Amino acid sequence: MERKIIELDQGWDYMQKGITKLKRILEGLPEAQFNSEEYMMLYTTIYNMCTQKPPYDYSQQLYDKYKEAFEEYITSTVMPSLREKHDEFMLRELVQRWSNHKVMVRWLSRFFHYLDRYFIARRSLPALNEVGLSCFRDLVYREVNANARVAVIGLIDKEREGEQIDRALLKNVIDIFVEIGMGQMDAYEADFEAHMLNDTGEYYSRKASNWILEDSCPDYMLKAEECLRRERDRVSHYLHSSSEQKLVEKVQNELLVVYATQLLDKEHSGCRALLRDDKVEDLSRIYRLYHKIPKGLDPVAAVFKQHVTAEGTALVQAAEDATSNQASSGSGAQEQVLVRKIIELHDKYMAYVNDCFINHSLFHKALKEAFEVFCNKAVSGSSSAELLAGFCDNILKKGGSEKLSDEAIEETLEKVVKLLAYISDKDLFAEFYRKKLARRLLFDRSANEDHEKSILTKLKQQCGGQFTSKMEGMVTDLTVARDNQVNFEEYLNNNENVSPGMDLTVTVLTTGYWPSYKSFDLNLPEEMVRCVEVFKAFYETKTKHRKLTWIYSLGTCNINGKFEPKPIELVVSTYQAALLLLFNTAERLSYSEILTQLNLTHDDLVRLLHSLSCAKYKILIKEPATKTISPNDNFEFNSKFTDRLRRIKV
């Protein structure tokens, strides 16, 4: 059986009834919803009209009429209702009309669905949904978007001024700008966002020009931070998320970039003042606000560097003044205090770098450069390398001026090593440090071997293995030397026929590790020559490949002085002992006789004789009895010498 042909007019009349019903529902007029029967009939009518054999296939005509249905509705109903309203009322109407339009598109595209499936697909035409939305874009949006934008921006500014506004309405209007692009953001960006950003810039520019005059730097920063918080909040409530970065940058530019110099340099409240008064919270806020801005922190870091440099330089200057006032007496204490203060300064500003400036590399660099300036200044002729080595010595030696717990010593050493990073001539520090270390080790002045090893580990981490290899060698040498001495004593016990004739302790060191000491061919007294021979014989039993060089200048000797009042034990250097022993075989000796017998240089002999005849203990009597030594003097043993102590160190 053949289907009855539906003519275009007849079919369209039927469709028109359905469309009218839909419009009445949208306008809120009394009208029942579509039931499934009506819906099926409308769908089937289109289906039939599109599947009739030519010339009765009305697909193209129906496609055109679909579009006309929207155009007619918009022109007759939608636009007049929008044109008669303004501001917020117009916005509400627009939101309602857009919402209705989307419903209309949804229903009509269902009725005409068969077109979408075949006709449109074959001809590559825009889909029904797209045609429906484009009608609104071309006939409604194009005409009203400018007014809508002005109204929206007006409301945003009202809200900025503290008024309550209808945020939901704003969100709905702004969504139209987004949705009308049908997946593209160009409408939102060109028709709304660009203008909104401009307005924002102007708004904050006006605000900032007043605030910069009225407010202190901290107050201004508080306001700026609050404004940025509110603008972010604005995005989360009704703007599109893609605007956040642009909006924030706009506000930052007007509030923070434009006035950066004026703000950070404010005389009584800018960065300098905040650093001077330790305003940690305000400094943290400056960091928070400026670290997101390209190069924003540069001026802050520059002021930080100047500030730290000035504080450090003042400490050095104060120490310089104090030492020159004291002349040369006890200048060591001043330098000790200076290093302590520099450590405290470093602790303080390192905390700023970590806490206020969240460890930012720019501030680490500023701190480093500042410390490099004043950590390399000399104080009354002593280089900083020497001061630092002296400071360590004072902490590590017995009876130093710093009475600290083990933990405190560890912590202080850690900090000293950090300071060393700023010293330009680290090798000079190493030289001084080795000299002091040598004295601590050789004269048994080191308070604690663990601390000695600990600081070497720290130095090694900071400056590399080569830097500490000699120092480590020195510490190891002493341990080896102790074992050596034990072996020597066992050797003497096991060989009855070998005896040095006195107690002898020898410390054997490795030449390369230690500072270089002058060794002279001192003519040793008979008693000492024997000691040297005995030790040499012992040492050769252990190794054939090492040559012993004796450094008499580091030796000490205990000798008994048989004075008439009472015998006294004298603790003297090897040189002093050699000289005193000459008087066992001669009552009186001239300067030149002593010089020949000991084989010393003039300088050394003058010092030696002065220490025994002109200083605190006058063990030798000098003729003439002047305070200086001259080559024409004569000396004799002072048998009347005495002291309240039984043992004295000369």
PDB file of C-alpha atoms in Angstrom, residues 86-300:
ATOM      1  CA  HIS A  86      18.078  48.673  31.078  1.00  0.00           C
ATOM      2  CA  ASP A  87      20.997  47.900  33.398  1.00  0.00           C
ATOM      3  CA  GLU A  88      20.363  45.088  35.838  1.00  0.00           C
ATOM      4  CA  PHE A  89      16.801  44.509  34.515  1.00  0.00           C
ATOM      5  CA  MET A  90      18.138  44.103  31.018  1.00  0.00           C
ATOM      6  CA  LEU A  91      20.710  41.604  32.335  1.00  0.00           C
ATOM      7  CA  ARG A  92      18.018  39.517  34.039  1.00  0.00           C
ATOM      8  CA  GLU A  93      15.915  39.527  30.840  1.00  0.00           C
ATOM      9  CA  LEU A  94      18.969  38.523  28.777  1.00  0.00           C
ATOM     10  CA  VAL A  95      19.731  35.589  31.083  1.00  0.00           C
ATOM     11  CA  GLN A  96      16.099  34.443  30.910  1.00  0.00           C
ATOM     12  CA  ARG A  97      15.976  34.800  27.107  1.00  0.00           C
ATOM     13  CA  TRP A  98      19.203  32.842  26.649  1.00  0.00           C
ATOM     14  CA  SER A  99      17.943  30.094  28.903  1.00  0.00           C
ATOM     15  CA  ASN A 100      14.641  29.929  26.932  1.00  0.00           C
ATOM     16  CA  HIS A 101      16.456  29.975  23.642  1.00  0.00           C
ATOM     17  CA  LYS A 102      18.500  26.942  24.633  1.00  0.00           C
ATOM     18  CA  VAL A 103      15.295  25.092  25.571  1.00  0.00           C
ATOM     19  CA  MET A 104      13.729  26.010  22.221  1.00  0.00           C
ATOM     20  CA  VAL A 105      16.792  24.768  20.350  1.00  0.00           C
ATOM     21  CA  ARG A 106      16.714  21.524  22.296  1.00  0.00           C
ATOM     22  CA  TRP A 107      13.034  20.833  21.434  1.00  0.00           C
ATOM     23  CA  LEU A 108      13.053  21.939  17.830  1.00  0.00           C
ATOM     24  CA  SER A 109      16.206  20.028  17.038  1.00  0.00           C
ATOM     25  CA  ARG A 110      14.444  16.941  18.417  1.00  0.00           C
ATOM     26  CA  PHE A 111      11.385  17.492  16.204  1.00  0.00           C
ATOM     27  CA  PHE A 112      13.608  18.013  13.163  1.00  0.00           C
ATOM     28  CA  HIS A 113      16.050  15.317  14.247  1.00  0.00           C
ATOM     29  CA  TYR A 114      15.775  13.338  11.017  1.00  0.00           C
ATOM     30  CA  LEU A 115      17.369  16.250   9.131  1.00  0.00           C
ATOM     31  CA  ASP A 116      20.424  16.041  11.329  1.00  0.00           C
ATOM     32  CA  ARG A 117      20.893  12.351  10.636  1.00  0.00           C
ATOM     33  CA  TYR A 118      20.850  12.264   6.859  1.00  0.00           C
ATOM     34  CA  PHE A 119      20.334  15.518   4.997  1.00  0.00           C
ATOM     35  CA  ILE A 120      22.801  17.621   6.999  1.00  0.00           C
ATOM     36  CA  ALA A 121      25.375  14.871   7.251  1.00  0.00           C
ATOM     37  CA  ARG A 122      25.385  14.287   3.479  1.00  0.00           C
ATOM     38  CA  ARG A 123      25.581  17.961   2.575  1.00  0.00           C
ATOM     39  CA  SER A 124      28.123  18.931   5.323  1.00  0.00           C
ATOM     40  CA  LEU A 125      25.800  21.705   6.566  1.00  0.00           C
ATOM     41  CA  PRO A 126      25.890  23.220  10.080  1.00  0.00           C
ATOM     42  CA  ALA A 127      23.994  20.986  12.533  1.00  0.00           C
ATOM     43  CA  LEU A 128      20.574  22.000  13.885  1.00  0.00           C
ATOM     44  CA  ASN A 129      21.925  22.840  17.346  1.00  0.00           C
ATOM     45  CA  GLU A 130      24.566  25.131  15.845  1.00  0.00           C
ATOM     46  CA  VAL A 131      22.037  26.828  13.535  1.00  0.00           C
ATOM     47  CA  GLY A 132      19.763  27.490  16.515  1.00  0.00           C
ATOM     48  CA  LEU A 133      22.534  29.008  18.687  1.00  0.00           C
ATOM     49  CA  SER A 134      23.929  31.070  15.773  1.00  0.00           C
ATOM     50  CA  CYS A 135      20.545  32.774  15.387  1.00  0.00           C
ATOM     51  CA  PHE A 136      20.809  34.076  18.940  1.00  0.00           C
ATOM     52  CA  ARG A 137      24.409  35.095  18.429  1.00  0.00           C
ATOM     53  CA  ASP A 138      23.730  37.017  15.209  1.00  0.00           C
ATOM     54  CA  LEU A 139      20.402  38.603  16.179  1.00  0.00           C
ATOM     55  CA  VAL A 140      20.570  39.093  19.950  1.00  0.00           C
ATOM     56  CA  TYR A 141      24.144  38.898  21.260  1.00  0.00           C
ATOM     57  CA  ARG A 142      25.643  41.143  18.566  1.00  0.00           C
ATOM     58  CA  GLU A 143      23.181  43.886  19.459  1.00  0.00           C
ATOM     59  CA  VAL A 144      23.229  43.683  23.269  1.00  0.00           C
ATOM     60  CA  ASN A 145      26.703  42.501  24.295  1.00  0.00           C
ATOM     61  CA  ALA A 146      28.139  46.023  24.588  1.00  0.00           C
ATOM     62  CA  ASN A 147      25.355  47.169  26.930  1.00  0.00           C
ATOM     63  CA  ALA A 148      25.559  43.942  28.889  1.00  0.00           C
ATOM     64  CA  ARG A 149      29.308  44.346  29.317  1.00  0.00           C
ATOM     65  CA  VAL A 150      29.005  47.941  30.549  1.00  0.00           C
ATOM     66  CA  ALA A 151      26.351  46.862  33.053  1.00  0.00           C
ATOM     67  CA  VAL A 152      28.436  43.941  34.309  1.00  0.00           C
ATOM     68  CA  ILE A 153      31.606  46.023  34.717  1.00  0.00           C
ATOM     69  CA  GLY A 154      29.547  48.651  36.557  1.00  0.00           C
ATOM     70  CA  LEU A 155      28.382  45.998  39.019  1.00  0.00           C
ATOM     71  CA  ILE A 156      31.917  44.668  39.518  1.00  0.00           C
ATOM     72  CA  ASP A 157      33.137  48.168  40.409  1.00  0.00           C
ATOM     73  CA  LYS A 158      30.228  48.579  42.831  1.00  0.00           C
ATOM     74  CA  GLU A 159      31.265  45.364  44.497  1.00  0.00           C
ATOM     75  CA  ARG A 160      34.872  46.588  44.700  1.00  0.00           C
ATOM     76  CA  GLU A 161      33.568  49.619  46.549  1.00  0.00           C
ATOM     77  CA  GLY A 162      31.939  47.349  49.106  1.00  0.00           C
ATOM     78  CA  GLU A 163      28.348  47.163  47.845  1.00  0.00           C
ATOM     79  CA  GLN A 164      26.430  43.887  47.849  1.00  0.00           C
ATOM     80  CA  ILE A 165      25.625  42.685  44.329  1.00  0.00           C
ATOM     81  CA  ASP A 166      23.863  39.714  42.784  1.00  0.00           C
ATOM     82  CA  ARG A 167      26.835  37.483  42.034  1.00  0.00           C
ATOM     83  CA  ALA A 168      24.676  34.689  40.597  1.00  0.00           C
ATOM     84  CA  LEU A 169      23.261  37.092  37.988  1.00  0.00           C
ATOM     85  CA  LEU A 170      26.787  38.168  37.025  1.00  0.00           C
ATOM     86  CA  LYS A 171      27.895  34.572  36.679  1.00  0.00           C
ATOM     87  CA  ASN A 172      24.929  33.815  34.380  1.00  0.00           C
ATOM     88  CA  VAL A 173      25.568  36.833  32.142  1.00  0.00           C
ATOM     89  CA  ILE A 174      29.281  36.082  31.908  1.00  0.00           C
ATOM     90  CA  ASP A 175      28.465  32.468  31.037  1.00  0.00           C
ATOM     91  CA  ILE A 176      26.590  33.780  27.963  1.00  0.00           C
ATOM     92  CA  PHE A 177      29.831  35.414  26.750  1.00  0.00           C
ATOM     93  CA  VAL A 178      31.538  32.041  27.186  1.00  0.00           C
ATOM     94  CA  GLU A 179      28.773  29.827  25.713  1.00  0.00           C
ATOM     95  CA  ILE A 180      28.098  32.012  22.698  1.00  0.00           C
ATOM     96  CA  GLY A 181      31.585  31.095  21.446  1.00  0.00           C
ATOM     97  CA  MET A 182      30.399  27.483  21.106  1.00  0.00           C
ATOM     98  CA  GLY A 183      33.665  26.054  22.380  1.00  0.00           C
ATOM     99  CA  GLN A 184      35.874  29.030  21.448  1.00  0.00           C
ATOM    100  CA  MET A 185      36.810  31.736  23.983  1.00  0.00           C
ATOM    101  CA  ASP A 186      37.166  34.624  21.500  1.00  0.00           C
ATOM    102  CA  ALA A 187      33.775  36.216  22.243  1.00  0.00           C
ATOM    103  CA  TYR A 188      34.449  36.198  26.013  1.00  0.00           C
ATOM    104  CA  GLU A 189      37.973  37.536  25.547  1.00  0.00           C
ATOM    105  CA  ALA A 190      37.244  40.264  22.995  1.00  0.00           C
ATOM    106  CA  ASP A 191      33.765  41.379  24.003  1.00  0.00           C
ATOM    107  CA  PHE A 192      34.131  41.135  27.768  1.00  0.00           C
ATOM    108  CA  GLU A 193      37.503  40.244  29.257  1.00  0.00           C
ATOM    109  CA  ALA A 194      39.659  42.853  27.490  1.00  0.00           C
ATOM    110  CA  HIS A 195      37.326  45.680  28.581  1.00  0.00           C
ATOM    111  CA  MET A 196      37.041  44.289  32.116  1.00  0.00           C
ATOM    112  CA  LEU A 197      40.840  44.152  32.451  1.00  0.00           C
ATOM    113  CA  ASN A 198      41.156  47.731  31.224  1.00  0.00           C
ATOM    114  CA  ASP A 199      38.595  48.894  33.727  1.00  0.00           C
ATOM    115  CA  THR A 200      40.365  46.968  36.501  1.00  0.00           C
ATOM    116  CA  GLY A 201      43.651  48.675  35.599  1.00  0.00           C
ATOM    117  CA  GLU A 202      42.066  52.114  35.737  1.00  0.00           C
ATOM    118  CA  TYR A 203      40.259  51.332  38.996  1.00  0.00           C
ATOM    119  CA  TYR A 204      43.409  50.231  40.834  1.00  0.00           C
ATOM    120  CA  SER A 205      45.504  52.941  39.271  1.00  0.00           C
ATOM    121  CA  ARG A 206      43.194  55.514  40.889  1.00  0.00           C
ATOM    122  CA  LYS A 207      43.325  53.703  44.231  1.00  0.00           C
ATOM    123  CA  ALA A 208      47.098  53.317  44.201  1.00  0.00           C
ATOM    124  CA  SER A 209      47.761  56.967  43.410  1.00  0.00           C
ATOM    125  CA  ASN A 210      45.993  57.899  46.673  1.00  0.00           C
ATOM    126  CA  TRP A 211      47.296  55.114  48.851  1.00  0.00           C
ATOM    127  CA  ILE A 212      50.927  55.724  47.911  1.00  0.00           C
ATOM    128  CA  LEU A 213      50.634  59.234  49.352  1.00  0.00           C
ATOM    129  CA  GLU A 214      48.649  58.359  52.477  1.00  0.00           C
ATOM    130  CA  ASP A 215      49.879  54.947  53.600  1.00  0.00           C
ATOM    131  CA  SER A 216      53.040  53.540  55.105  1.00  0.00           C
ATOM    132  CA  CYS A 217      54.666  50.726  53.154  1.00  0.00           C
ATOM    133  CA  PRO A 218      53.284  47.979  55.490  1.00  0.00           C
ATOM    134  CA  ASP A 219      49.735  49.414  55.359  1.00  0.00           C
ATOM    135  CA  TYR A 220      49.889  49.681  51.593  1.00  0.00           C
ATOM    136  CA  MET A 221      51.086  46.076  51.353  1.00  0.00           C
ATOM    137  CA  LEU A 222      48.210  44.894  53.536  1.00  0.00           C
ATOM    138  CA  LYS A 223      45.745  46.638  51.216  1.00  0.00           C
ATOM    139  CA  ALA A 224      47.423  45.231  48.107  1.00  0.00           C
ATOM    140  CA  GLU A 225      47.358  41.713  49.519  1.00  0.00           C
ATOM    141  CA  GLU A 226      43.663  42.063  50.390  1.00  0.00           C
ATOM    142  CA  CYS A 227      42.828  43.414  46.891  1.00  0.00           C
ATOM    143  CA  LEU A 228      44.573  40.478  45.250  1.00  0.00           C
ATOM    144  CA  ARG A 229      42.741  38.055  47.523  1.00  0.00           C
ATOM    145  CA  ARG A 230      39.401  39.630  46.589  1.00  0.00           C
ATOM    146  CA  GLU A 231      40.093  39.589  42.858  1.00  0.00           C
ATOM    147  CA  ARG A 232      40.968  35.893  43.045  1.00  0.00           C
ATOM    148  CA  ASP A 233      37.759  35.347  44.972  1.00  0.00           C
ATOM    149  CA  ARG A 234      35.895  37.243  42.218  1.00  0.00           C
ATOM    150  CA  VAL A 235      37.234  34.848  39.597  1.00  0.00           C
ATOM    151  CA  SER A 236      36.173  31.826  41.613  1.00  0.00           C
ATOM    152  CA  HIS A 237      32.624  33.211  41.968  1.00  0.00           C
ATOM    153  CA  TYR A 238      31.706  34.559  38.573  1.00  0.00           C
ATOM    154  CA  LEU A 239      34.532  35.217  36.111  1.00  0.00           C
ATOM    155  CA  HIS A 240      35.935  32.497  33.876  1.00  0.00           C
ATOM    156  CA  SER A 241      38.940  30.734  35.418  1.00  0.00           C
ATOM    157  CA  SER A 242      41.088  31.627  32.383  1.00  0.00           C
ATOM    158  CA  SER A 243      40.948  35.285  33.526  1.00  0.00           C
ATOM    159  CA  GLU A 244      42.593  34.741  36.896  1.00  0.00           C
ATOM    160  CA  GLN A 245      46.213  35.086  35.837  1.00  0.00           C
ATOM    161  CA  LYS A 246      45.526  38.116  33.616  1.00  0.00           C
ATOM    162  CA  LEU A 247      43.468  39.812  36.322  1.00  0.00           C
ATOM    163  CA  VAL A 248      46.062  39.207  39.017  1.00  0.00           C
ATOM    164  CA  GLU A 249      48.819  40.521  36.769  1.00  0.00           C
ATOM    165  CA  LYS A 250      46.781  43.630  36.032  1.00  0.00           C
ATOM    166  CA  VAL A 251      46.252  44.359  39.734  1.00  0.00           C
ATOM    167  CA  GLN A 252      49.881  43.547  40.573  1.00  0.00           C
ATOM    168  CA  ASN A 253      51.031  45.883  37.861  1.00  0.00           C
ATOM    169  CA  GLU A 254      48.961  48.845  39.065  1.00  0.00           C
ATOM    170  CA  LEU A 255      49.491  48.335  42.790  1.00  0.00           C
ATOM    171  CA  LEU A 256      52.969  46.831  43.000  1.00  0.00           C
ATOM    172  CA  VAL A 257      54.972  47.314  39.814  1.00  0.00           C
ATOM    173  CA  VAL A 258      54.106  50.949  39.032  1.00  0.00           C
ATOM    174  CA  TYR A 259      54.919  52.096  42.572  1.00  0.00           C
ATOM    175  CA  ALA A 260      57.617  49.567  43.460  1.00  0.00           C
ATOM    176  CA  THR A 261      60.431  52.082  43.853  1.00  0.00           C
ATOM    177  CA  GLN A 262      58.375  54.644  45.744  1.00  0.00           C
ATOM    178  CA  LEU A 263      56.941  51.981  47.994  1.00  0.00           C
ATOM    179  CA  LEU A 264      60.080  50.045  48.865  1.00  0.00           C
ATOM    180  CA  ASP A 265      62.091  53.236  49.359  1.00  0.00           C
ATOM    181  CA  LYS A 266      59.574  54.984  51.670  1.00  0.00           C
ATOM    182  CA  GLU A 267      61.749  56.759  54.179  1.00  0.00           C
ATOM    183  CA  HIS A 268      60.256  55.668  57.493  1.00  0.00           C
ATOM    184  CA  SER A 269      58.560  52.458  56.473  1.00  0.00           C
ATOM    185  CA  GLY A 270      60.210  51.024  53.325  1.00  0.00           C
ATOM    186  CA  CYS A 271      62.489  47.993  53.146  1.00  0.00           C
ATOM    187  CA  ARG A 272      65.374  49.701  54.923  1.00  0.00           C
ATOM    188  CA  ALA A 273      63.215  50.684  57.869  1.00  0.00           C
ATOM    189  CA  LEU A 274      61.593  47.243  58.035  1.00  0.00           C
ATOM    190  CA  LEU A 275      64.995  45.547  58.129  1.00  0.00           C
ATOM    191  CA  ARG A 276      66.281  48.039  60.665  1.00  0.00           C
ATOM    192  CA  ASP A 277      63.291  47.419  62.960  1.00  0.00           C
ATOM    193  CA  ASP A 278      63.153  43.638  62.375  1.00  0.00           C
ATOM    194  CA  LYS A 279      59.613  43.759  60.983  1.00  0.00           C
ATOM    195  CA  VAL A 280      59.602  40.114  60.004  1.00  0.00           C
ATOM    196  CA  GLU A 281      55.912  39.865  59.099  1.00  0.00           C
ATOM    197  CA  ASP A 282      55.975  42.898  56.835  1.00  0.00           C
ATOM    198  CA  LEU A 283      59.098  41.610  55.100  1.00  0.00           C
ATOM    199  CA  SER A 284      57.389  38.259  54.571  1.00  0.00           C
ATOM    200  CA  ARG A 285      54.437  40.064  53.029  1.00  0.00           C
ATOM    201  CA  ILE A 286      56.673  42.016  50.670  1.00  0.00           C
ATOM    202  CA  TYR A 287      58.204  38.717  49.623  1.00  0.00           C
ATOM    203  CA  ARG A 288      54.798  37.101  49.093  1.00  0.00           C
ATOM    204  CA  LEU A 289      53.592  39.997  46.946  1.00  0.00           C
ATOM    205  CA  TYR A 290      56.721  40.561  44.895  1.00  0.00           C
ATOM    206  CA  HIS A 291      58.043  37.062  44.300  1.00  0.00           C
ATOM    207  CA  LYS A 292      55.363  36.393  41.677  1.00  0.00           C
ATOM    208  CA  ILE A 293      56.385  39.485  39.720  1.00  0.00           C
ATOM    209  CA  PRO A 294      59.251  39.094  37.218  1.00  0.00           C
ATOM    210  CA  LYS A 295      62.343  40.780  38.722  1.00  0.00           C
ATOM    211  CA  GLY A 296      60.046  42.052  41.503  1.00  0.00           C
ATOM    212  CA  LEU A 297      62.397  40.946  44.254  1.00  0.00           C
ATOM    213  CA  ASP A 298      65.546  42.466  42.755  1.00  0.00           C
ATOM    214  CA  PRO A 299      65.219  45.821  44.557  1.00  0.00           C
ATOM    215  CA  VAL A 300      64.309  44.055  47.841  1.00  0.00           C
TER     216      VAL A 300
END
